[in-house]
Short mmCIF file of C-alpha atoms and ligand atoms in Angstrom, two decimals:
data_model
loop_
_atom_site.label_atom_id
_atom_site.label_comp_id
_atom_site.label_asym_id
_atom_site.label_seq_id
_atom_site.Cartn_x
_atom_site.Cartn_y
_atom_site.Cartn_z
CA MET L 24 137.95 74.57 -88.40
CA ALA L 25 134.49 73.56 -87.43
CA THR L 26 133.29 74.56 -83.98
CA LYS L 27 133.75 71.91 -81.33
CA ILE L 28 130.58 70.86 -79.57
CA ARG L 29 130.99 71.90 -75.84
CA VAL L 30 129.44 69.34 -73.56
CA LEU L 31 128.60 69.97 -69.78
CA ILE L 32 128.07 66.92 -67.62
CA VAL L 33 125.76 67.34 -64.62
CA ASP L 34 125.53 64.23 -62.43
CA ASP L 35 125.84 63.74 -58.72
CA PHE L 36 127.76 60.51 -59.22
CA ALA L 37 131.50 61.13 -59.66
CA GLU L 38 131.85 57.81 -61.38
CA THR L 39 129.17 58.61 -64.00
CA ARG L 40 130.77 61.97 -64.62
CA GLU L 41 134.26 60.41 -65.10
CA SER L 42 133.07 57.60 -67.27
CA ILE L 43 131.30 59.88 -69.61
CA ARG L 44 134.24 62.33 -69.69
CA LYS L 45 136.54 59.29 -70.57
CA LEU L 46 134.18 58.17 -73.26
CA LEU L 47 134.05 61.65 -75.05
CA GLN L 48 137.79 62.44 -74.77
CA PHE L 49 138.56 60.47 -77.97
CA GLU L 50 135.97 62.34 -80.09
CA SER L 51 137.88 65.16 -81.75
CA ASP L 52 134.69 67.14 -82.50
CA LEU L 53 133.44 67.00 -78.83
CA GLU L 54 134.96 68.81 -75.93
CA VAL L 55 133.91 68.37 -72.17
CA CYS L 56 133.73 71.98 -71.01
CA GLY L 57 132.79 71.08 -67.54
CA ALA L 58 131.42 68.58 -65.00
CA ALA L 59 129.16 69.40 -62.10
CA GLY L 60 127.98 67.33 -59.15
CA THR L 61 124.84 69.35 -58.38
CA GLY L 62 122.10 71.14 -60.17
CA LYS L 63 123.19 74.61 -58.76
CA GLU L 64 126.80 73.85 -59.79
CA GLY L 65 125.54 72.90 -63.23
CA ILE L 66 123.69 76.22 -63.70
CA THR L 67 126.92 78.13 -62.69
CA LEU L 68 129.16 76.27 -64.90
CA ALA L 69 126.59 76.61 -67.90
CA LYS L 70 126.89 80.42 -67.41
CA GLN L 71 130.55 80.26 -67.39
CA THR L 72 131.11 77.80 -70.29
CA GLU L 73 128.07 78.18 -72.53
CA PRO L 74 127.69 74.56 -73.45
CA HIS L 75 126.06 73.36 -76.65
CA VAL L 76 124.97 70.20 -74.98
CA VAL L 77 124.22 69.49 -71.33
CA LEU L 78 123.89 65.84 -70.14
CA MET L 79 121.63 66.24 -67.18
CA ASP L 80 120.87 63.63 -64.57
CA ILE L 81 117.29 63.76 -63.30
CA ASN L 82 117.72 62.88 -59.69
CA MET L 83 120.11 65.10 -57.78
CA PRO L 84 120.15 65.95 -54.11
CA ASP L 85 119.90 69.72 -54.26
CA MET L 86 117.76 70.37 -57.30
CA ASP L 87 116.23 68.05 -59.71
CA GLY L 88 117.29 67.91 -63.36
CA ILE L 89 113.96 69.50 -64.55
CA ALA L 90 114.31 72.74 -62.48
CA ALA L 91 118.11 72.78 -63.49
CA THR L 92 117.01 72.46 -67.18
CA GLU L 93 114.76 75.48 -66.98
CA LYS L 94 117.49 77.57 -65.33
CA VAL L 95 120.25 76.45 -67.79
CA LEU L 96 117.98 77.31 -70.65
CA GLU L 97 117.38 80.84 -69.16
CA GLU L 98 121.08 81.38 -69.11
CA VAL L 99 122.15 79.62 -72.30
CA PRO L 100 119.12 79.50 -74.69
CA PHE L 101 120.92 77.70 -77.46
CA ALA L 102 122.00 74.89 -75.17
CA GLN L 103 120.42 71.42 -75.81
CA ILE L 104 119.68 69.41 -72.73
CA ILE L 105 119.74 65.62 -72.99
CA MET L 106 118.24 64.02 -69.81
CA LEU L 107 119.77 60.92 -68.54
CA SER L 108 117.47 58.82 -66.43
CA VAL L 109 116.90 55.41 -65.26
CA GLN L 110 114.05 53.57 -67.21
CA SER L 111 111.32 53.86 -64.56
CA ASP L 112 111.37 57.79 -64.53
CA THR L 113 109.00 58.21 -67.62
CA ASP L 114 106.94 60.69 -65.81
CA TYR L 115 109.88 62.90 -65.03
CA MET L 116 111.21 62.51 -68.48
CA GLN L 117 107.99 63.94 -69.84
CA LYS L 118 108.17 66.74 -67.41
CA ALA L 119 111.67 67.32 -68.48
CA MET L 120 110.66 67.59 -72.21
CA LEU L 121 107.99 70.15 -71.32
CA ALA L 122 110.81 72.07 -69.32
CA GLY L 123 112.56 72.33 -72.69
CA ALA L 124 114.89 69.24 -72.68
CA ARG L 125 115.76 68.19 -76.19
CA GLY L 126 115.98 64.41 -75.61
CA TYR L 127 116.58 61.72 -73.06
CA LEU L 128 118.57 58.53 -72.80
CA ALA L 129 118.21 55.60 -70.47
CA LYS L 130 121.06 55.12 -68.06
CA PRO L 131 123.65 53.97 -68.63
CA PRO L 132 123.57 54.87 -72.41
CA SER L 133 125.78 53.00 -74.85
CA ALA L 134 128.71 54.86 -76.04
CA ASP L 135 127.47 54.93 -79.64
CA GLN L 136 124.05 56.14 -78.56
CA LEU L 137 125.42 58.86 -76.39
CA ILE L 138 127.94 60.20 -78.92
CA ALA L 139 125.38 60.13 -81.84
CA THR L 140 122.76 62.03 -79.72
CA ILE L 141 125.37 64.56 -78.60
CA ARG L 142 126.37 65.14 -82.23
CA LYS L 143 122.84 65.42 -83.44
CA VAL L 144 121.68 67.94 -80.92
CA GLY L 145 125.04 69.61 -80.66
CA ASP L 146 124.84 70.58 -84.39
CA ILE L 147 121.54 72.34 -83.66
CA ALA L 148 123.06 74.26 -80.72
CA VAL L 149 125.98 75.30 -82.91
CA LYS L 150 123.70 76.67 -85.50
CA LEU L 151 121.58 78.49 -82.93
CA GLU L 152 124.75 79.95 -81.30
CA GLN L 153 125.83 81.27 -84.59
CA LYS L 154 122.37 82.75 -85.40
CA LYS L 155 122.58 84.57 -82.02
CA SER L 156 125.99 85.92 -82.76
CA ILE L 157 124.77 87.42 -85.94
CA GLY L 158 121.84 89.06 -84.17
CA VAL L 159 119.07 86.65 -85.21
CA GLU L 160 116.94 85.91 -82.05
CA ALA L 161 116.38 82.30 -83.03
CA VAL L 162 114.89 80.97 -79.82
CA ALA L 163 112.74 83.91 -78.89
CA ALA L 164 111.30 84.23 -82.43
CA PRO L 165 110.59 80.71 -83.56
CA VAL L 166 108.62 81.99 -86.43
CA HIS L 167 111.75 82.89 -88.37
CA VAL L 168 113.79 79.61 -87.60
CA GLN L 169 114.21 77.20 -90.44
CA ARG L 170 113.19 73.68 -89.25
CA ALA L 171 112.18 70.37 -90.93
CA GLY L 172 109.12 70.26 -88.77
CA LYS L 173 106.64 67.33 -88.46
CA VAL L 174 102.99 67.22 -89.25
CA ILE L 175 100.68 65.29 -87.03
CA THR L 176 97.12 64.89 -87.86
CA ILE L 177 94.36 63.85 -85.48
CA TYR L 178 91.64 62.16 -87.38
CA SER L 179 88.60 59.99 -86.73
CA PRO L 180 85.89 58.94 -89.14
CA LYS L 181 83.32 59.56 -86.60
CA GLY L 182 82.19 62.81 -84.95
CA GLY L 183 82.61 63.37 -81.20
CA VAL L 184 85.44 60.94 -80.58
CA GLY L 185 87.56 63.55 -79.14
CA ARG L 186 89.70 64.87 -82.02
CA THR L 187 89.74 68.45 -80.75
CA THR L 188 90.36 67.41 -77.23
CA VAL L 189 93.35 65.41 -78.16
CA ALA L 190 94.58 67.86 -80.89
CA VAL L 191 94.48 70.70 -78.48
CA ASN L 192 96.12 68.91 -75.40
CA LEU L 193 98.74 67.10 -77.49
CA ALA L 194 99.79 70.44 -79.11
CA LEU L 195 100.19 71.83 -75.71
CA ALA L 196 102.20 68.75 -74.65
CA LEU L 197 104.45 69.10 -77.63
CA HIS L 198 104.98 72.75 -77.42
CA THR L 199 108.25 73.85 -75.83
CA VAL L 200 110.64 76.69 -76.41
CA ASP L 201 112.77 74.28 -78.39
CA THR L 202 109.92 72.59 -80.33
CA PRO L 203 107.54 75.47 -81.08
CA THR L 204 104.23 74.08 -82.12
CA VAL L 205 101.29 75.29 -84.13
CA LEU L 206 97.73 73.85 -83.96
CA VAL L 207 95.72 74.10 -87.29
CA ASP L 208 92.06 73.77 -86.94
CA ALA L 209 91.16 72.09 -90.25
CA SER L 210 87.63 70.97 -89.22
CA VAL L 211 86.57 73.55 -91.54
CA GLN L 212 82.84 73.73 -91.07
CA TYR L 213 82.28 73.59 -87.31
CA GLY L 214 85.78 73.93 -85.91
CA ASP L 215 86.06 74.82 -82.31
CA ALA L 216 89.72 74.47 -81.14
CA THR L 217 89.80 78.23 -80.27
CA VAL L 218 86.86 77.66 -78.00
CA PHE L 219 88.77 74.89 -76.22
CA LEU L 220 91.60 77.54 -75.72
CA ASN L 221 89.50 80.48 -74.95
CA LEU L 222 91.01 82.34 -77.83
CA GLN L 223 89.44 84.93 -80.17
CA ALA L 224 90.66 84.76 -83.72
CA LYS L 225 90.17 87.66 -86.16
CA ASN L 226 91.20 85.57 -89.11
CA SER L 227 91.12 81.96 -90.12
CA ILE L 228 92.45 79.32 -92.39
CA ALA L 229 90.04 80.47 -94.86
CA ASP L 230 91.92 83.69 -95.20
CA LEU L 231 95.06 81.95 -96.11
CA ALA L 232 93.30 79.32 -98.27
CA ASP L 233 92.05 82.09 -100.63
CA LYS L 234 93.98 81.60 -103.84
CA SER L 235 94.64 85.24 -104.32
CA VAL L 236 96.80 85.27 -101.09
CA GLU L 237 100.51 85.18 -101.70
CA LEU L 238 101.68 82.96 -98.73
CA ASP L 239 104.88 83.87 -96.89
CA PRO L 240 105.87 83.36 -93.16
CA GLU L 241 104.92 86.85 -92.24
CA VAL L 242 101.35 86.68 -93.81
CA ILE L 243 100.82 83.49 -92.09
CA ASP L 244 102.17 84.58 -88.79
CA SER L 245 99.73 87.51 -88.86
CA VAL L 246 96.76 85.16 -89.16
CA LEU L 247 97.91 82.87 -86.29
CA VAL L 248 96.70 83.65 -82.70
CA ALA L 249 99.00 83.03 -79.77
CA HIS L 250 97.89 81.15 -76.75
CA GLY L 251 99.31 82.20 -73.24
CA THR L 252 101.68 79.22 -73.38
CA GLY L 253 103.17 80.39 -76.74
CA LEU L 254 101.40 77.84 -78.74
CA ARG L 255 100.10 79.23 -82.07
CA VAL L 256 96.74 78.45 -83.38
CA LEU L 257 95.35 78.79 -86.84
CA SER L 258 91.55 79.00 -86.41
CA ALA L 259 88.87 77.34 -88.47
CA PRO L 260 86.51 79.67 -90.34
CA PRO L 261 84.02 81.64 -88.31
CA SER L 262 81.01 79.95 -89.96
CA PRO L 263 80.39 77.00 -92.22
CA GLU L 264 79.90 79.23 -95.22
CA HIS L 265 83.58 79.81 -95.45
CA SER L 266 84.43 76.26 -95.60
CA GLU L 267 83.94 76.34 -99.39
CA THR L 268 86.88 78.64 -99.69
CA VAL L 269 89.07 76.25 -97.88
CA GLN L 270 87.97 73.25 -99.91
CA GLN L 271 88.54 75.12 -103.21
CA GLY L 272 91.90 76.29 -101.89
CA HIS L 273 93.16 72.89 -100.79
CA ASN L 274 96.32 73.30 -102.86
CA GLN L 275 96.93 76.42 -101.07
CA VAL L 276 96.46 74.56 -97.78
CA LYS L 277 99.20 72.19 -98.91
CA ARG L 278 101.57 75.16 -99.38
CA LEU L 279 100.48 76.53 -95.99
CA LEU L 280 101.46 73.37 -94.28
CA ARG L 281 104.93 73.22 -96.01
CA PHE L 282 105.52 76.72 -94.77
CA LEU L 283 104.40 75.85 -91.26
CA ALA L 284 106.75 72.86 -91.25
CA GLN L 285 109.66 75.15 -92.10
CA THR L 286 108.81 77.24 -89.03
CA TYR L 287 107.31 74.93 -86.43
CA GLN L 288 108.75 71.64 -85.12
CA TYR L 289 105.26 70.33 -84.82
CA THR L 290 102.12 71.14 -86.73
CA VAL L 291 99.14 69.40 -85.04
CA ILE L 292 96.02 69.39 -87.14
CA ASP L 293 92.39 68.95 -85.96
CA THR L 294 90.16 67.64 -88.59
CA ALA L 295 86.48 66.82 -89.54
CA PRO L 296 85.42 63.22 -90.11
CA THR L 297 84.65 63.77 -93.82
CA LEU L 298 87.05 62.59 -96.46
CA ASP L 299 87.13 65.72 -98.55
CA ASP L 300 89.78 67.45 -100.48
CA VAL L 301 91.16 69.30 -97.52
CA THR L 302 91.29 66.27 -95.28
CA LEU L 303 93.04 64.19 -97.99
CA THR L 304 95.52 66.95 -98.79
CA ILE L 305 96.30 67.04 -95.05
CA PHE L 306 96.87 63.38 -94.95
CA ASP L 307 99.26 63.68 -97.87
CA GLU L 308 101.30 66.19 -96.04
CA SER L 309 101.24 64.35 -92.68
CA ASP L 310 104.10 62.54 -91.05
CA VAL L 311 101.72 60.74 -88.66
CA ILE L 312 97.98 60.26 -88.74
CA VAL L 313 96.66 59.70 -85.28
CA LEU L 314 93.52 57.67 -85.88
CA LEU L 315 91.27 58.04 -82.96
CA ALA L 316 88.95 55.19 -82.07
CA ALA L 317 86.56 54.81 -79.16
CA PRO L 318 85.07 51.72 -77.66
CA ASP L 319 81.71 51.63 -79.38
CA ILE L 320 80.63 49.71 -82.25
CA PRO L 321 79.70 52.42 -84.78
CA THR L 322 83.06 54.11 -84.35
CA ILE L 323 84.98 50.81 -84.80
CA LYS L 324 83.04 50.15 -87.82
CA ASN L 325 83.87 53.40 -89.42
CA VAL L 326 87.58 53.00 -88.22
CA ARG L 327 87.62 49.53 -90.21
CA LEU L 328 86.24 51.37 -93.29
CA PHE L 329 88.86 54.06 -93.07
CA TYR L 330 91.53 51.46 -92.85
CA ASP L 331 90.25 50.14 -96.26
CA VAL L 332 90.54 53.68 -97.82
CA ALA L 333 93.87 54.23 -96.09
CA GLU L 334 95.24 51.10 -97.70
CA ARG L 335 94.02 52.16 -101.13
CA LEU L 336 95.53 55.68 -100.72
CA GLU L 337 98.82 54.44 -99.17
CA TYR L 338 98.43 56.02 -95.77
CA LEU L 339 98.74 52.80 -93.77
CA GLY L 340 102.39 53.38 -92.82
CA LYS L 341 101.55 56.86 -91.30
CA ILE L 342 98.60 55.66 -89.12
CA MET L 343 98.88 55.48 -85.35
CA LEU L 344 95.78 53.92 -83.85
CA VAL L 345 94.90 55.47 -80.45
CA MET L 346 91.92 54.65 -78.37
CA ASN L 347 90.12 57.42 -76.62
CA ARG L 348 87.35 57.08 -73.99
CA VAL L 349 88.66 53.86 -72.70
CA ASP L 350 86.74 52.46 -69.74
CA LYS L 351 86.49 48.86 -68.71
CA ARG L 352 82.80 49.48 -67.91
CA PHE L 353 82.06 49.83 -71.51
CA GLY L 354 82.86 46.19 -72.32
CA ILE L 355 85.19 46.92 -75.15
CA THR L 356 88.83 46.69 -74.34
CA ALA L 357 91.69 48.29 -76.50
CA GLU L 358 93.02 44.69 -76.84
CA ALA L 359 89.69 43.59 -78.35
CA VAL L 360 89.66 46.53 -80.84
CA ALA L 361 93.29 45.75 -81.81
CA ASP L 362 92.32 42.13 -82.40
CA ASN L 363 89.24 43.13 -84.40
CA LEU L 364 91.01 45.65 -86.67
CA LYS L 365 94.30 43.51 -86.66
CA GLN L 366 96.13 46.74 -86.05
CA PRO L 367 98.23 47.57 -82.91
CA VAL L 368 96.79 50.28 -80.55
CA ALA L 369 99.71 52.66 -79.79
CA ALA L 370 98.12 54.52 -76.92
CA GLN L 371 95.04 54.52 -74.82
CA LEU L 372 93.32 57.58 -73.30
CA PRO L 373 91.05 56.88 -70.32
CA PHE L 374 87.40 58.06 -70.25
CA ASP L 375 87.33 60.97 -67.78
CA GLU L 376 84.26 63.09 -68.58
CA ARG L 377 84.73 65.41 -65.54
CA THR L 378 88.24 66.40 -66.61
CA ALA L 379 87.44 66.65 -70.30
CA ILE L 380 84.20 68.63 -70.13
CA GLN L 381 85.23 70.88 -67.25
CA ALA L 382 88.30 71.83 -69.30
CA THR L 383 86.31 72.43 -72.41
CA ASN L 384 83.65 74.62 -70.83
CA GLN L 385 86.23 76.73 -68.98
CA GLY L 386 88.39 77.07 -72.02
CA VAL L 387 91.39 75.89 -70.09
CA PRO L 388 92.80 72.59 -71.64
CA PHE L 389 93.39 69.90 -69.00
CA MET L 390 97.07 69.72 -70.07
CA MET L 391 97.40 72.99 -68.05
CA GLY L 392 96.05 71.63 -64.98
CA ASP L 393 96.97 68.80 -62.56
CA ARG L 394 99.45 66.53 -64.37
CA THR L 395 98.99 63.55 -62.23
CA ARG L 396 95.54 62.87 -63.63
CA PRO L 397 95.47 59.74 -65.72
CA LEU L 398 94.10 61.40 -68.74
CA VAL L 399 96.70 64.01 -68.72
CA ARG L 400 99.46 61.58 -68.25
CA ALA L 401 98.00 59.53 -71.08
CA VAL L 402 98.34 62.55 -73.46
CA LEU L 403 101.79 63.33 -72.17
CA GLU L 404 102.68 59.65 -73.04
CA LEU L 405 101.27 59.91 -76.38
CA ALA L 406 103.33 63.04 -77.07
CA GLN L 407 106.42 61.25 -76.02
CA THR L 408 105.58 58.27 -78.23
CA LEU L 409 105.11 60.69 -81.21
CA ARG L 410 108.37 62.42 -80.52
CA VAL L 411 110.19 59.08 -80.62
CA ARG L 412 108.45 57.85 -83.60
CA LEU L 413 109.01 61.07 -85.49
CA THR L 414 112.68 61.07 -84.63
CA GLU L 415 112.86 57.45 -85.97
CA VAL L 416 110.99 58.51 -89.20
CA ARG L 417 113.59 61.21 -89.70
CA GLU L 418 116.56 58.78 -89.16
CA ALA L 419 114.93 56.25 -91.39
CA ALA L 420 113.95 58.44 -94.28
CA PRO L 421 115.88 61.76 -94.20
CA GLU L 422 115.43 62.70 -97.95
CA GLU L 423 111.94 61.50 -98.43
CA GLU L 424 110.02 63.82 -100.70
CA LYS L 425 106.50 64.73 -99.92
CA LYS L 426 103.85 63.65 -102.50
CA PRO L 427 102.93 66.07 -105.24
CA ILE L 428 99.80 68.12 -105.01
CA ARG L 429 96.75 65.87 -105.52
CA THR L 430 93.74 66.45 -107.61
CA GLY L 431 90.33 64.66 -107.12
CA ILE L 432 88.82 63.02 -104.04
CA LEU L 433 89.55 59.41 -103.26
CA ARG L 434 91.30 58.89 -106.62
CA PRO L 435 93.82 56.02 -106.32
CA ARG L 436 97.24 56.97 -107.20
N1 ATP Y 5 88.80 60.85 -72.81
C1 ATP Y 5 87.63 61.51 -72.66
N2 ATP Y 5 86.79 61.12 -71.60
C2 ATP Y 5 85.63 61.75 -71.50
N3 ATP Y 5 85.10 62.63 -72.35
C3 ATP Y 5 85.91 62.93 -73.44
C4 ATP Y 5 87.12 62.42 -73.62
N4 ATP Y 5 87.69 62.99 -74.80
C5 ATP Y 5 86.72 63.85 -75.20
N5 ATP Y 5 85.72 63.88 -74.49
C6 ATP Y 5 84.44 64.73 -74.54
O1 ATP Y 5 83.80 64.30 -75.70
C7 ATP Y 5 83.17 65.39 -76.29
C8 ATP Y 5 83.59 65.42 -77.70
O2 ATP Y 5 85.00 65.79 -77.85
P1 ATP Y 5 85.63 66.63 -79.00
O3 ATP Y 5 84.88 67.88 -79.25
O4 ATP Y 5 87.09 66.61 -78.66
O5 ATP Y 5 85.49 65.58 -80.09
P2 ATP Y 5 85.57 65.80 -81.76
O6 ATP Y 5 85.89 64.51 -82.28
O7 ATP Y 5 86.55 66.93 -81.95
O8 ATP Y 5 84.09 66.21 -82.04
P3 ATP Y 5 83.49 67.03 -83.34
O9 ATP Y 5 83.01 65.87 -84.28
O10 ATP Y 5 82.44 67.87 -82.79
O11 ATP Y 5 84.57 67.76 -83.98
C9 ATP Y 5 83.57 66.59 -75.49
O12 ATP Y 5 82.53 66.87 -74.62
C10 ATP Y 5 84.80 66.18 -74.72
O13 ATP Y 5 84.84 66.74 -73.54
MG1 MG Y 6 86.20 68.63 -83.17
#
C-alpha cells in the first residue's frame, strides 16, 4: 500500500485547525498526524510525528511561522511546509520561502486547492523520506537529487542594464535548501558574476563547453564554486579569448543545462547582449527569459528590436518583461514602456545606485543585506512571481519536450 501523506496543522485558531482536519479526513491518502496551536508545539509535534507536509500559519503568538519553519526543517528535513496566510502578508511569505517553505496559500484556501497542494508537495516529501531511509542524503547533497528544474535566463539587448545585478540577486532569492539554485555566467567574454559574489573560480564554463569533456554530474559539480549561502556558480571564462571555446561548444552548453536542470530546481543564467550561438542555445533551453529594459530610449529601441527577433524564433511565450532602474525623475514610466512595446511589464526594480554599486564593489549582493530596502523587496517579489509562473508552466505543460539542438544563428525554424 502506498505511504499515506502525514499532515501536521500548525495554527493558533482552533476553528481553523478543526476545519482543515475535517476537510482532510475524507481523503484516504492523507492522514492528519497532529495539530498544534503554537509554533513551539508545532516543532515538538513535528519531531514526534515526522510529517510529510506542515500547514503553517504565519502569525502566531509565541513564534512566527517563519522561525517555526526553519526549526521544523532542522528536525524533519524532508518535510514540506505550506504557509497559510492572509493576502496582505506578501513580505512574510517571501521570507517564508527563503526560510525553506515550499509554497503558500491565501487564507482561507479552497478545499480543492488545499488538497491538491498537499498531494503535490506530499509526494515530494514521501520520495525524500524514502531516499533518506536508504541512506541517500537527498537534502544535504542537492547535487545528486533528480529534479525537473527550471531555467531562467536574464537577458537584455543592451549592455549595463543590470543583467548581472538581477541574475546574482535573483539566484540568491530563489536559492533555498528545498530549491537549490545554480547561477551560470554565460556572459562569455566579460562575465563578472563571480566578482559580484566575491568568489574565485579555478574553472569556468569554457572547461565544460570543451567538446572533449564527457559531461556528468560529478564533472560539472567539480567546476562549480559554492557561495557561502550554498548557491552554486558556474563562472564565465577568465578572459575573452576563451569565449571562442564556448561558442564552438554551444551544443555541449545545451547538454550542460539539461544536466543542471536535473540537479537544481532553478538554473539562473546571466548573458551578454549579443545574439550569438550560446545565447540562442540558452534561450532554447529556457523556461523563462527575463527581458530587462531600462527607462532610456536606446534600451527601449533595442528591446523592441529584440521582440521582433523573439517573435520569429518563437520565444515570445517565454518572455517576461522587467523594468530595471525605474525612477520617476527619468520621465519614462513603466506604463509608458508597456504602452510603447505593447507588452505587459511583469515587475519593476527601482533605481537605487547606492545599494547597487555598494553591493557590487563590496562583493556582497544586496540580497544579503537589509531586506526592507525597496530594491531588495522588488527582487524578492520578482522571485516570487517567477516561482508562481514556473509552477503554472509545469501544470500547464507537464510533458513538453525541449527543442532539439539548433544549428546556425538566427535561422528561422
Ligand atoms: N536598479 C539599479 N539601480 C541603480 N543601479 C543599478 C541598478 N541595477 C544595476 N545597477 C548598476 O548598473 C551597473 C551595471 O549593472 P550590471 O553590471 O548588473 O549590468 P549588466 O547588464 O550585467 O552589464 P554588462 O553589460 O557589463 O554585463 C552597475 O554599476 C550596477 O551597480
Ligand atoms: Mg553583466
